[in-house]
Coordinates of C-alpha atoms in Angstrom, one line a residue:
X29 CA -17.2 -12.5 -43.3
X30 CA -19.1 -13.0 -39.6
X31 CA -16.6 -12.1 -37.0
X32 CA -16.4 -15.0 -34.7
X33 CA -16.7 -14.9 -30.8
X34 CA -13.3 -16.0 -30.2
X35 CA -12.1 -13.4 -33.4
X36 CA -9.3 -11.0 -31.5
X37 CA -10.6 -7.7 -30.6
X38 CA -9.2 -4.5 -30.5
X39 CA -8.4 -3.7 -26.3
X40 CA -8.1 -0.2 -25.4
X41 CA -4.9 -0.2 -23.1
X42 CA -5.9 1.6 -19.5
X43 CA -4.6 5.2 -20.6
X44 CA -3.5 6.1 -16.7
X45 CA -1.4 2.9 -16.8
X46 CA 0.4 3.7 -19.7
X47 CA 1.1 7.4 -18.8
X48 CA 2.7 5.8 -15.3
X49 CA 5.2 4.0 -17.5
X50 CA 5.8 7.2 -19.6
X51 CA 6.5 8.7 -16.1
X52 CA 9.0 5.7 -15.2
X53 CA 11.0 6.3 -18.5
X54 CA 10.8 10.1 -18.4
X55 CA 12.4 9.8 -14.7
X56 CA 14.7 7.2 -15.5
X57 CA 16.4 9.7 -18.2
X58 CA 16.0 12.7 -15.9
X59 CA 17.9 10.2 -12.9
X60 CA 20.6 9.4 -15.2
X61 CA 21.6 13.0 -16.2
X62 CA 20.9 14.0 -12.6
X63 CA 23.2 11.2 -11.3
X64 CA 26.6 13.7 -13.1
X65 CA 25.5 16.7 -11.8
X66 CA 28.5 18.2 -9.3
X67 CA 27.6 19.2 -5.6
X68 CA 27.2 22.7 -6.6
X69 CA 24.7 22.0 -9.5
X70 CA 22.5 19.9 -6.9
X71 CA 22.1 22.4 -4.1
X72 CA 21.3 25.1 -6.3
X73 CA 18.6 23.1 -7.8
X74 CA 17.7 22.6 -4.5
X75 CA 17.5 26.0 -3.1
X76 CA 15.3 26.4 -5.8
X77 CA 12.9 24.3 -5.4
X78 CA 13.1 25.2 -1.7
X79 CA 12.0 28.5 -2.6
X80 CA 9.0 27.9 -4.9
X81 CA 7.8 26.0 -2.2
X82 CA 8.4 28.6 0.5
X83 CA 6.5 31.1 -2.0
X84 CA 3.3 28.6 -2.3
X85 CA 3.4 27.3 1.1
X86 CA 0.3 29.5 2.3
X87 CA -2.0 29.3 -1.3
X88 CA -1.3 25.4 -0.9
X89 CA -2.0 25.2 2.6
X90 CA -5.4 26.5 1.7
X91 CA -6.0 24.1 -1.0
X92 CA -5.2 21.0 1.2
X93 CA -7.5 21.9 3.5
X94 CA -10.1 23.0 1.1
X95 CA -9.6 19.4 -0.8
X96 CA -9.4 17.3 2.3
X97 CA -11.2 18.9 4.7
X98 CA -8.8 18.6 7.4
X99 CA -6.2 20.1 9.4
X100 CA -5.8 23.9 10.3
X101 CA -4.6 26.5 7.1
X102 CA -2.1 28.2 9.7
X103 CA -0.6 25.2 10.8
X104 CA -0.1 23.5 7.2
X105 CA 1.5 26.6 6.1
X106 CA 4.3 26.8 9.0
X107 CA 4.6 22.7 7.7
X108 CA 5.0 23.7 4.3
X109 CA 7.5 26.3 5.3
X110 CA 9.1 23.7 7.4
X111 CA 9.7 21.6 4.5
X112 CA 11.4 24.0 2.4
X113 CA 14.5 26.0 3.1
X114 CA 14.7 24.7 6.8
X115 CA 14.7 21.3 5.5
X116 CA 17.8 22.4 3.0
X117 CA 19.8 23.7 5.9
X118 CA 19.6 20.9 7.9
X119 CA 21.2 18.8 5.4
X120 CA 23.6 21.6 4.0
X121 CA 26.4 20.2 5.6
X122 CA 25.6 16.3 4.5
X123 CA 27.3 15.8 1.0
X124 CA 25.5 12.8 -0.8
X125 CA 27.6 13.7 -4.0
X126 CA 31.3 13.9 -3.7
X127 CA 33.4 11.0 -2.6
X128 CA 34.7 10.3 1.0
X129 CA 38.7 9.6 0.7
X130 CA 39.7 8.1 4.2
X131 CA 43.6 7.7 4.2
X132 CA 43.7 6.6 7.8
X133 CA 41.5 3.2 6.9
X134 CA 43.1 3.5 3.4
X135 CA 39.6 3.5 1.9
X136 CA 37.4 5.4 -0.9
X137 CA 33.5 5.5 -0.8
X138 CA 31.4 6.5 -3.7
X139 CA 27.7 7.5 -3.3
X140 CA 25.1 5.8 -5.3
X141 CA 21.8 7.0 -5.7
X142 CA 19.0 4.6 -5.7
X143 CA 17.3 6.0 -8.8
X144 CA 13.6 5.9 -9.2
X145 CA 11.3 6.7 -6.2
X146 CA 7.9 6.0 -5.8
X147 CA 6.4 8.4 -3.2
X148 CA 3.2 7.5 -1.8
X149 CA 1.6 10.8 0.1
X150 CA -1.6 10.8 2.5
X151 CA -4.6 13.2 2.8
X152 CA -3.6 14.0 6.3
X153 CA -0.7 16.1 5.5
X154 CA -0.3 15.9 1.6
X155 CA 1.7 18.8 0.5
X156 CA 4.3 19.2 3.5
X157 CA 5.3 15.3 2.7
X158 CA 5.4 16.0 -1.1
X159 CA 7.7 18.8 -0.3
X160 CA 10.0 16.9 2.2
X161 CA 10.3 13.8 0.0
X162 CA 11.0 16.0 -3.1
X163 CA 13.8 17.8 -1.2
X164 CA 15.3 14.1 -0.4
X165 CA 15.3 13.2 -3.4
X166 CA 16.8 15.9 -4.8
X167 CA 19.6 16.0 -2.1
X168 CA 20.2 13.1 -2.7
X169 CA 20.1 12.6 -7.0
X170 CA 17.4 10.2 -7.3
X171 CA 14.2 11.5 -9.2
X172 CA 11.2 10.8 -7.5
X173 CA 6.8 9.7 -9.0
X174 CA 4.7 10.6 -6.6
X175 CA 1.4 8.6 -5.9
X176 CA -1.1 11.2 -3.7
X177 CA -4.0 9.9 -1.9
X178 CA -7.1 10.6 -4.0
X179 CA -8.7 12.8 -1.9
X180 CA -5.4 15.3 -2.5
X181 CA -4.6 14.6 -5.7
X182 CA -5.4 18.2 -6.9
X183 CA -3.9 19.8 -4.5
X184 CA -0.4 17.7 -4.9
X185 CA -0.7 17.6 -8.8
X186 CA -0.2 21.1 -8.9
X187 CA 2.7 21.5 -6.0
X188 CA 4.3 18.3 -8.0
X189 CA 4.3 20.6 -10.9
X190 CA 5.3 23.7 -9.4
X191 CA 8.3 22.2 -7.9
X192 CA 9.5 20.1 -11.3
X193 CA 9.5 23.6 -13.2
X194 CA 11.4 25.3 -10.6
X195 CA 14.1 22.4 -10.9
X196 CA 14.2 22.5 -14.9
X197 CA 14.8 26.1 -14.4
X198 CA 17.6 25.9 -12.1
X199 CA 19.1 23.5 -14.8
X200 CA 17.9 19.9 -13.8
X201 CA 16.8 17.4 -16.5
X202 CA 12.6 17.5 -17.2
X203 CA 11.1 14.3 -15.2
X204 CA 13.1 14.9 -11.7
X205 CA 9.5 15.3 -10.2
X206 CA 6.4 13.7 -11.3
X207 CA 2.8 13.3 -9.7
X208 CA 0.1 10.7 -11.0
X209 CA -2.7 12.3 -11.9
X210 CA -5.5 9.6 -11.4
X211 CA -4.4 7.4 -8.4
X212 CA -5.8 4.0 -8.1
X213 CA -5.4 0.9 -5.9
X214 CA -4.5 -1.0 -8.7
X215 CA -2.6 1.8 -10.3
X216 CA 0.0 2.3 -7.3
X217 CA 0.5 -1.9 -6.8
X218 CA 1.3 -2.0 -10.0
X219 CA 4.2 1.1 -9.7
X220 CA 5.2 -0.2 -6.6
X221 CA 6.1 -4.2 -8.1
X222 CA 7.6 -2.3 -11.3
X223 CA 11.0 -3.3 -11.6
X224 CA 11.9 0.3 -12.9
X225 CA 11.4 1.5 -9.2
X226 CA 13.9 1.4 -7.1
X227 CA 12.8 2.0 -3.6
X228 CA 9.6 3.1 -1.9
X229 CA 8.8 5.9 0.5
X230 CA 5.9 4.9 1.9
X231 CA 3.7 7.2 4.2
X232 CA 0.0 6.5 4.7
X233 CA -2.1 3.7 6.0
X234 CA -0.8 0.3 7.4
X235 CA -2.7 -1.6 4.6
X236 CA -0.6 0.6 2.1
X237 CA 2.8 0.4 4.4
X238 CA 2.5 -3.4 4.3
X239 CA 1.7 -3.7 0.7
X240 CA 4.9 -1.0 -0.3
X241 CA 7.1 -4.1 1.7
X242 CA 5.3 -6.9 0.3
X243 CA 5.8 -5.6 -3.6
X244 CA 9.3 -7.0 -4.2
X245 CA 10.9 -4.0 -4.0
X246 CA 12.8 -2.2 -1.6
X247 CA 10.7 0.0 0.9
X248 CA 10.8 2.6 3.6
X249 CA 8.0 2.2 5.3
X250 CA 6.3 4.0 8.6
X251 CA 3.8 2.2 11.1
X252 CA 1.3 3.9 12.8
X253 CA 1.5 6.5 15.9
X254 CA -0.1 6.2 19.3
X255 CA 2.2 8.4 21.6
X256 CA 1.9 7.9 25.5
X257 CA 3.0 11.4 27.1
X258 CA 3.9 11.3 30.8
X259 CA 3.9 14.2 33.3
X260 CA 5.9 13.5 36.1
X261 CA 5.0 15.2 39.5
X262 CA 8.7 17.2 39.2
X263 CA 7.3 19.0 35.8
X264 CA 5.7 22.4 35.7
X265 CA 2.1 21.5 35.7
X266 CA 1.1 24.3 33.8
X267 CA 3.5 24.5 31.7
X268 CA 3.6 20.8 30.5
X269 CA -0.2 21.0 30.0
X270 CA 0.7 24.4 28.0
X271 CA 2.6 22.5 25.6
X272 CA 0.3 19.6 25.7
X273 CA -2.9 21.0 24.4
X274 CA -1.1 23.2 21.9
X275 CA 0.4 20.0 20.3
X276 CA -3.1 18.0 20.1
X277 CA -4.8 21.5 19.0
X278 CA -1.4 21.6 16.1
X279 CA -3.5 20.9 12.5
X280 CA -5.6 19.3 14.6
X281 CA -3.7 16.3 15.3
X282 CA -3.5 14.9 11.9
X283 CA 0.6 14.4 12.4
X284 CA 0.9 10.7 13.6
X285 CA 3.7 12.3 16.3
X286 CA 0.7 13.7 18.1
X287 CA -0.2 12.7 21.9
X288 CA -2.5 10.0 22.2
X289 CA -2.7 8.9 26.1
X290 CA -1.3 11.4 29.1
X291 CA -0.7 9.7 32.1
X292 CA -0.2 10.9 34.7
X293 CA 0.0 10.1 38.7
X294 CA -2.1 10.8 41.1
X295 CA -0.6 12.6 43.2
X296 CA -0.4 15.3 40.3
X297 CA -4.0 15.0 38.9
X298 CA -5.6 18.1 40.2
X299 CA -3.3 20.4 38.9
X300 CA -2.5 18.7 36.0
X301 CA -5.9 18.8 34.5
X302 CA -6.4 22.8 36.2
X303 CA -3.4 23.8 34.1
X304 CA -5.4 21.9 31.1
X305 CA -8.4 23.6 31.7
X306 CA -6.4 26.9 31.6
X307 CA -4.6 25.6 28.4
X308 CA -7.9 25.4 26.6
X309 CA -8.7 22.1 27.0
X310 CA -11.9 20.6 28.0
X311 CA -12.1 17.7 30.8
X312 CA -15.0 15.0 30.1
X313 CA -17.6 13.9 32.4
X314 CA -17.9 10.1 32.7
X315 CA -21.1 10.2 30.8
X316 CA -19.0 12.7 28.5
X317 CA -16.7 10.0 27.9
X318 CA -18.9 7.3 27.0
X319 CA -20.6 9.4 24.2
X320 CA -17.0 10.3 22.8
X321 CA -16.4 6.5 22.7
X322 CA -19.5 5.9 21.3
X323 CA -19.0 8.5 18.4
X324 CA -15.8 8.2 17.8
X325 CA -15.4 4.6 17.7
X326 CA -18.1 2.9 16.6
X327 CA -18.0 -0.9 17.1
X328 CA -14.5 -0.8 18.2
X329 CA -13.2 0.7 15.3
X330 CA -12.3 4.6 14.2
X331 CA -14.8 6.9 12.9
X332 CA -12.7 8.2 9.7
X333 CA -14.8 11.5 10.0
X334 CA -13.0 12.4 13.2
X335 CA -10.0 12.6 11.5
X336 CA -8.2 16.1 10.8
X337 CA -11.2 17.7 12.7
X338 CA -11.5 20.3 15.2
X339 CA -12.2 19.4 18.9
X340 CA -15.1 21.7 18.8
X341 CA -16.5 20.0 15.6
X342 CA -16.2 16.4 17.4
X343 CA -17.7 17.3 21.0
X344 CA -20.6 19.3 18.7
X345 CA -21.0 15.2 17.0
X346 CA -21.0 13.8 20.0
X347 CA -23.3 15.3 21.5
X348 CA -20.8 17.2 23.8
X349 CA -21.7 20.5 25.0
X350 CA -17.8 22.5 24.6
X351 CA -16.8 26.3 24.6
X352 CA -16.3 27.7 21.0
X353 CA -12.9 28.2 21.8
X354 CA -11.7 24.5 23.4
X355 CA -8.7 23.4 21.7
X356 CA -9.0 19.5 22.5
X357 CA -11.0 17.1 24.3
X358 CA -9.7 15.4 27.4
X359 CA -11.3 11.9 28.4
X360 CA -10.7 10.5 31.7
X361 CA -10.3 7.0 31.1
X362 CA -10.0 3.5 34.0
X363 CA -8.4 1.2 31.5
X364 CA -5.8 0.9 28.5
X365 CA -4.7 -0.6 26.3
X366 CA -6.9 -3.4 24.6
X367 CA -9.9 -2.7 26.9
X368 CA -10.5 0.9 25.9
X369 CA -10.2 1.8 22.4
X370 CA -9.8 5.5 23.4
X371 CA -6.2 4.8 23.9
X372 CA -5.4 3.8 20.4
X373 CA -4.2 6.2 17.6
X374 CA -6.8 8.6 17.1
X375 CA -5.2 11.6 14.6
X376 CA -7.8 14.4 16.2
X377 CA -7.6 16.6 18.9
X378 CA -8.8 14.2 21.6
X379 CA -6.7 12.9 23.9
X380 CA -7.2 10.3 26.8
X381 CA -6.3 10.2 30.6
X382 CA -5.4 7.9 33.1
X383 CA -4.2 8.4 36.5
X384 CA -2.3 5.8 38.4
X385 CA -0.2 5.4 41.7
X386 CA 3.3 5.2 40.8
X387 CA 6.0 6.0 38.6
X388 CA 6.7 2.3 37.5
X389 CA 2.9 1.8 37.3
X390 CA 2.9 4.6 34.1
X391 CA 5.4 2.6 32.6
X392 CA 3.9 -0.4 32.6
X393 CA 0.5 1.5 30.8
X394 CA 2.4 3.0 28.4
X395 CA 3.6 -0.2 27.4
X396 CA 0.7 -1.6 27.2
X397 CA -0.8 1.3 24.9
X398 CA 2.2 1.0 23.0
X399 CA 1.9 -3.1 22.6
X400 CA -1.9 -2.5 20.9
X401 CA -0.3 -0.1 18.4
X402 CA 2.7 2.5 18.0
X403 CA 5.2 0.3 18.9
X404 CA 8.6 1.5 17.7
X405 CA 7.3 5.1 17.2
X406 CA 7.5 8.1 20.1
X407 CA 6.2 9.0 23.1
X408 CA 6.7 12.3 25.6
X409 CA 8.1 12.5 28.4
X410 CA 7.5 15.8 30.7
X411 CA 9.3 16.2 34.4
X412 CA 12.7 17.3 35.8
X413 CA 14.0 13.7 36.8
X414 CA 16.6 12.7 35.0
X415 CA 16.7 9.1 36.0
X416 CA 12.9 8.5 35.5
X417 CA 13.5 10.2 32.0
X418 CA 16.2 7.4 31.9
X419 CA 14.2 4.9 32.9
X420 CA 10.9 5.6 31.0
X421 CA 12.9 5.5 27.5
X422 CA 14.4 2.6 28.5
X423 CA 11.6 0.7 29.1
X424 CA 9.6 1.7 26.6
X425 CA 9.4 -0.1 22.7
X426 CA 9.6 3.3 20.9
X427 CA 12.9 4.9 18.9
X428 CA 12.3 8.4 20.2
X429 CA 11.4 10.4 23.6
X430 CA 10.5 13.9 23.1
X431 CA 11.5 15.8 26.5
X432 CA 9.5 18.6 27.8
X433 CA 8.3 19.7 24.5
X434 CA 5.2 19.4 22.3
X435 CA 5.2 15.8 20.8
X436 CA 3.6 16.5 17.4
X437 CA 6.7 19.2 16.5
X438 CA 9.3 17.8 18.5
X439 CA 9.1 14.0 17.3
X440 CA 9.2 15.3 13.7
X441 CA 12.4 17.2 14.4
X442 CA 10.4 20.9 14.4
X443 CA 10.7 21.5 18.1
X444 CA 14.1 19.5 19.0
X445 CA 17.1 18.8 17.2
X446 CA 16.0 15.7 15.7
X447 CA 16.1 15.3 11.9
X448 CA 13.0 17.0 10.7
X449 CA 10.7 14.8 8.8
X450 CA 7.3 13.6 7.7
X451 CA 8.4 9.9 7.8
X452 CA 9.1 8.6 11.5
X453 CA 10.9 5.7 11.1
X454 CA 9.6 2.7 13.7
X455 CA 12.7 0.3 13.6
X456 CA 12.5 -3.7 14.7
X457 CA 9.9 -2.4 17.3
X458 CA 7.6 -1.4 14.6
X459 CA 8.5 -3.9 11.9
X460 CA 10.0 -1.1 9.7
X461 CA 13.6 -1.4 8.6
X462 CA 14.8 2.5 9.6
X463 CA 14.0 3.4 13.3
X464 CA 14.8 6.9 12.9
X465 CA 13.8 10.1 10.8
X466 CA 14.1 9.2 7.6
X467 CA 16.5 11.7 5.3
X468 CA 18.4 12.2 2.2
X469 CA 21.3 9.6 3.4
X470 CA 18.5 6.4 3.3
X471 CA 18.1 7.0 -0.5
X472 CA 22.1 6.4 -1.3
X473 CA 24.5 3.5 -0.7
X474 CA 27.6 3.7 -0.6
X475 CA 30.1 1.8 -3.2
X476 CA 33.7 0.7 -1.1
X477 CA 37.0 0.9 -2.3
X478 CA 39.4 -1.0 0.3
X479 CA 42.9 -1.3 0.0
X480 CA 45.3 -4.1 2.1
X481 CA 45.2 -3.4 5.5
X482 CA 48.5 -4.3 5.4
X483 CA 50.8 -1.2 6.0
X484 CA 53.2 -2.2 3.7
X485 CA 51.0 -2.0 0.9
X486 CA 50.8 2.1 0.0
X487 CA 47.4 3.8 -0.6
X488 CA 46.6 5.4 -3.9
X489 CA 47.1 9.4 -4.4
X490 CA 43.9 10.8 -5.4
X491 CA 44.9 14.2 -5.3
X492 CA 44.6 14.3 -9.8
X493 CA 42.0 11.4 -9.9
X494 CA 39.1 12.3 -11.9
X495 CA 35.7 11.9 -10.3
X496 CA 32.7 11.4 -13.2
X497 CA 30.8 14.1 -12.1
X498 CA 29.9 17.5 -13.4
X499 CA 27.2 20.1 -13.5
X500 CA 24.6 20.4 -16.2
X501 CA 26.9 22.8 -18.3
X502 CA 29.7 20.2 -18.2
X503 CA 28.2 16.7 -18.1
X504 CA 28.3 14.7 -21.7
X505 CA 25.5 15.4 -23.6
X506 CA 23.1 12.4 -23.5
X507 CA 22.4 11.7 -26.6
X508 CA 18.3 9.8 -26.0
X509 CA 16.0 12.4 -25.5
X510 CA 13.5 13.0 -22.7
X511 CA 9.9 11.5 -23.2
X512 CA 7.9 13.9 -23.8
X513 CA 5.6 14.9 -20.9
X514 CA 1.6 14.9 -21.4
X515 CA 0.0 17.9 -22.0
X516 CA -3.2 19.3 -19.9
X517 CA -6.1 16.9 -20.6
X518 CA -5.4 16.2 -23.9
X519 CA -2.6 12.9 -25.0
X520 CA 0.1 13.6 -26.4
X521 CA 1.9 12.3 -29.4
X522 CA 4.2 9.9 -27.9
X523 CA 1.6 8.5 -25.6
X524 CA -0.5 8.0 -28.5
X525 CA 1.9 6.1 -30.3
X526 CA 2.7 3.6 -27.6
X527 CA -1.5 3.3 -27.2
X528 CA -1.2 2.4 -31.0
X529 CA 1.8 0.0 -30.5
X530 CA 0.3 -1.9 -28.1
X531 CA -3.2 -2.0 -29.8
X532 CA -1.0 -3.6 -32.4
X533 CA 0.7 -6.0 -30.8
X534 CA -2.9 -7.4 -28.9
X535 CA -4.4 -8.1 -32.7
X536 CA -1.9 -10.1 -34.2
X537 CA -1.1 -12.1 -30.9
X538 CA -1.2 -15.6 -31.6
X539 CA -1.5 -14.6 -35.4
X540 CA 1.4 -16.3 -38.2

């Protein structure tokens, strides 16, 4: 018998979309077990982890480099190191597990984890944010899929699996940590509308941001950086410039905390831009400047190739003659703002400049830097006046104000106190829904047990209540095993079934 055109055919299902849903159901078993373990059980799985990162944080720092081409290996490894035990301690003292009695208010809370995390990473800094979110997640219970950008999928494949085997071994379930291998546009939109996932860590690109809220699901998302610094006359001149040109020269400016615009006044000028010089930065001329617009943003818009670079590799492109050993690229600059798109986010190691008469005048620039993009993000502030420090944060549409320290490291929590992290929360200002370091305590809610605030009614003695919780040797056995996971190249037995299943169920669609 002729097989007719409109005869069903046999359709292939897309093999990467069907070993995403194998990761959802592997993770949603893993959560589930994960979900009883004690306190105890979850900070030593923890501390693990913590350490195999610490151990790889130099041979990955390499890699990301070597995959990406951008950023400094030095820099990514004191990141990755960052993001490992530091990270733990921070949190050591935040219990996410155990629930808070509070006789006074006559009230019990119980933590809920939200579950399943999808964790888009970018190329800028791929394997510190893979670390930091798998160190949340884990703090916190929930198991976490990670979706790298494509041009560090390698490099975050690996770490992904490094980490998972260091939890199994300190007794989590298999499927805590999971990394796509083959991330596509399509791929991710269609993890981040599953209703399997729970919430969304977004870090990456606005398009990517705004598509993670858009999906139906809940989302933390991050807008973009574009940090104004100001020098007041009252700061150390050298000094501030000191910290400034170490900060831009920091992985060469690939964290989004980075300076983007100094201002300064001009009564301070000169010797601001001498203790620049002396920093190892280098000061464009005005036909200097034009040819670093030029290059680096062509028709208005970003030159991608700029990004992660070094300020030597940028002057050499546009046609800049610089010392082998400048450490960023200083362009004086009359306008802001809309009107010159130096002053927007730039991620590289070159920094504008603009001078202007007064205190309240910098304000108002910054503002307007901040009102083109960057708006709920960070900015620096360098001087010994309180009340203009006072005053510049409060006029200013950002959620932090890093104070006579290097931006880059201090707005991510590495050089102040401020919750270390790789996802800078930009609040109302930025149209985000956290405006401050995200941590472990977004990724749980809270269930509330209130009594009658009436005093005659007595509170309940929880001294022998039993709390359903326990560590992996004490927790019920669950009795559905773990999907298996795919091995190396090849497809494994259970993905191969469910290719079959579905081949099936395609052919006799529509059949009696």
């Amino acid at each position: 018998m002729l097989a007719h055109d409109d005869a069903p055919r046999l359709a292939v299902p897309d093999k990467a979309a069907a070993r995403a849903r194998m990761k959802i159901d592997r993770a949603g078993w893993a959560v589930r077990a994960y979900a009883c373990y004690d306190r105890a059980s979850v900070m030593k799985v923890a501390r693990a982890v913590a350490e195999a990162a610490h151990q790889a944080a130099q041979a990955y720092a390499e890699w990301a480099v070597r995959e990406t081409g951008m950023g400094v290996v030095e820099h990514k490894r004191l990141k990755n190191e960052l993001s490992a035990h530091p990270l733990v301690d921070f949190y050591v003292d935040t219990n996410l597990v155990d629930p808070r009695i509070d006789n006074a208010r006559k009230m019990v809370e119980l933590p809920k984890p939200a579950g399943i995390i999808l964790a888009l990473t970018p190329a800028t800094n791929p394997i510190s944010t893979l670390y930091y979110k798998t160190i949340l997640a884990l703090l916190s219970r929930n198991a976490v899929i990670f979706s790298p950008h494509p041009m560090a999928k390698e490099c975050c494949r690996d770490a992904a699996a490094r980490l998972e085997a260091a939890a199994v071994a300190a007794g989590a379930p298999a499927g805590l940590i999971q990394c796509i291998e083959e991330p596509s546009v399509p791929l991710v939109q269609a993890l981040m509308t599953s209703p399997n996932v729970q919430v969304i860590l977004a870090t990456g690109g606005s398009a990517m941001v705004r598509a993670a809220y858009s999906s139906g699901n809940p989302a933390i998302g991050v807008g973009p950086g574009n940090a104004p610094v100001y020098v007041d006359p009252s700061a150390n001149q050298g000094v501030a410039a000191q910290r400034i040109v170490e900060s831009k020269a920091f992985d060469n400016s690939v964290l989004c905390t980075n300076e983007s615009v100094l201002i300064s006044l001009d009564e301070n000028r000169q010797q601001l831009e001498r203790g620049l010089r002396a920093a190892g930065a280098h000061i464009c001329t005005d036909a200097e400047v034009g040819k670093l617009r030029d290059w680096l943003f062509p028709h208005g818009h970003l030159n991608t190739a700029a990004v992660g670079k070094s300020a030597v590799w940028i002057a050499q492109q546009a046609g800049i003659r610089v010392v082998p050993s400048t450490k960023a690229v200083i362009a004086p600059v009359e306008r802001f703002g809309s009107e010159e798109p130096l002053t927007k986010e730039k991620l590289c190691p070159v920094l504008a400049s603009i001078s202007v008469e007064s205190f309240e005048r910098a304000v108002s620039a910054a503002n307007m830097i901040l009102r083109v993009t960057g708006a709920g993000h960070s900015a620096a502030f360098h001087g010994e006046n309180p009340q203009r420090a006072m005053d510049f944060a409060s006029a200013l549409p950002v959620y932090r104000i890093v104070v006579n320290a290097p931006c880059s490291q201090g707005a991510a929590g590495f050089a102040t106190h401020l919750a270390p992290s790789f996802m800078i929360g930009t609040g109302y200002f930025g149209r985000s829904s956290v405006g401050e370091n995200i941590g472990p305590q977004h990724l749980v809610h809270w269930t509330r047990l209130a009594w009658n605030s009436d005093a005659a009614v007595p509170f309940g003695d929880f001294s022998a209540v039993r709390v359903v919780s326990g560590g992996p040797e004490s927790r019920s056995p669950v009795s559905t095993p773990a999907p298996a996971a795919a091995q190396g190249d090849g497809m494994d037995r259970d993905l191969l079934r469910q290719l079959i299943l579905q081949e099936l169920r395609e052919l006799t669609r529509g059949q009696s």
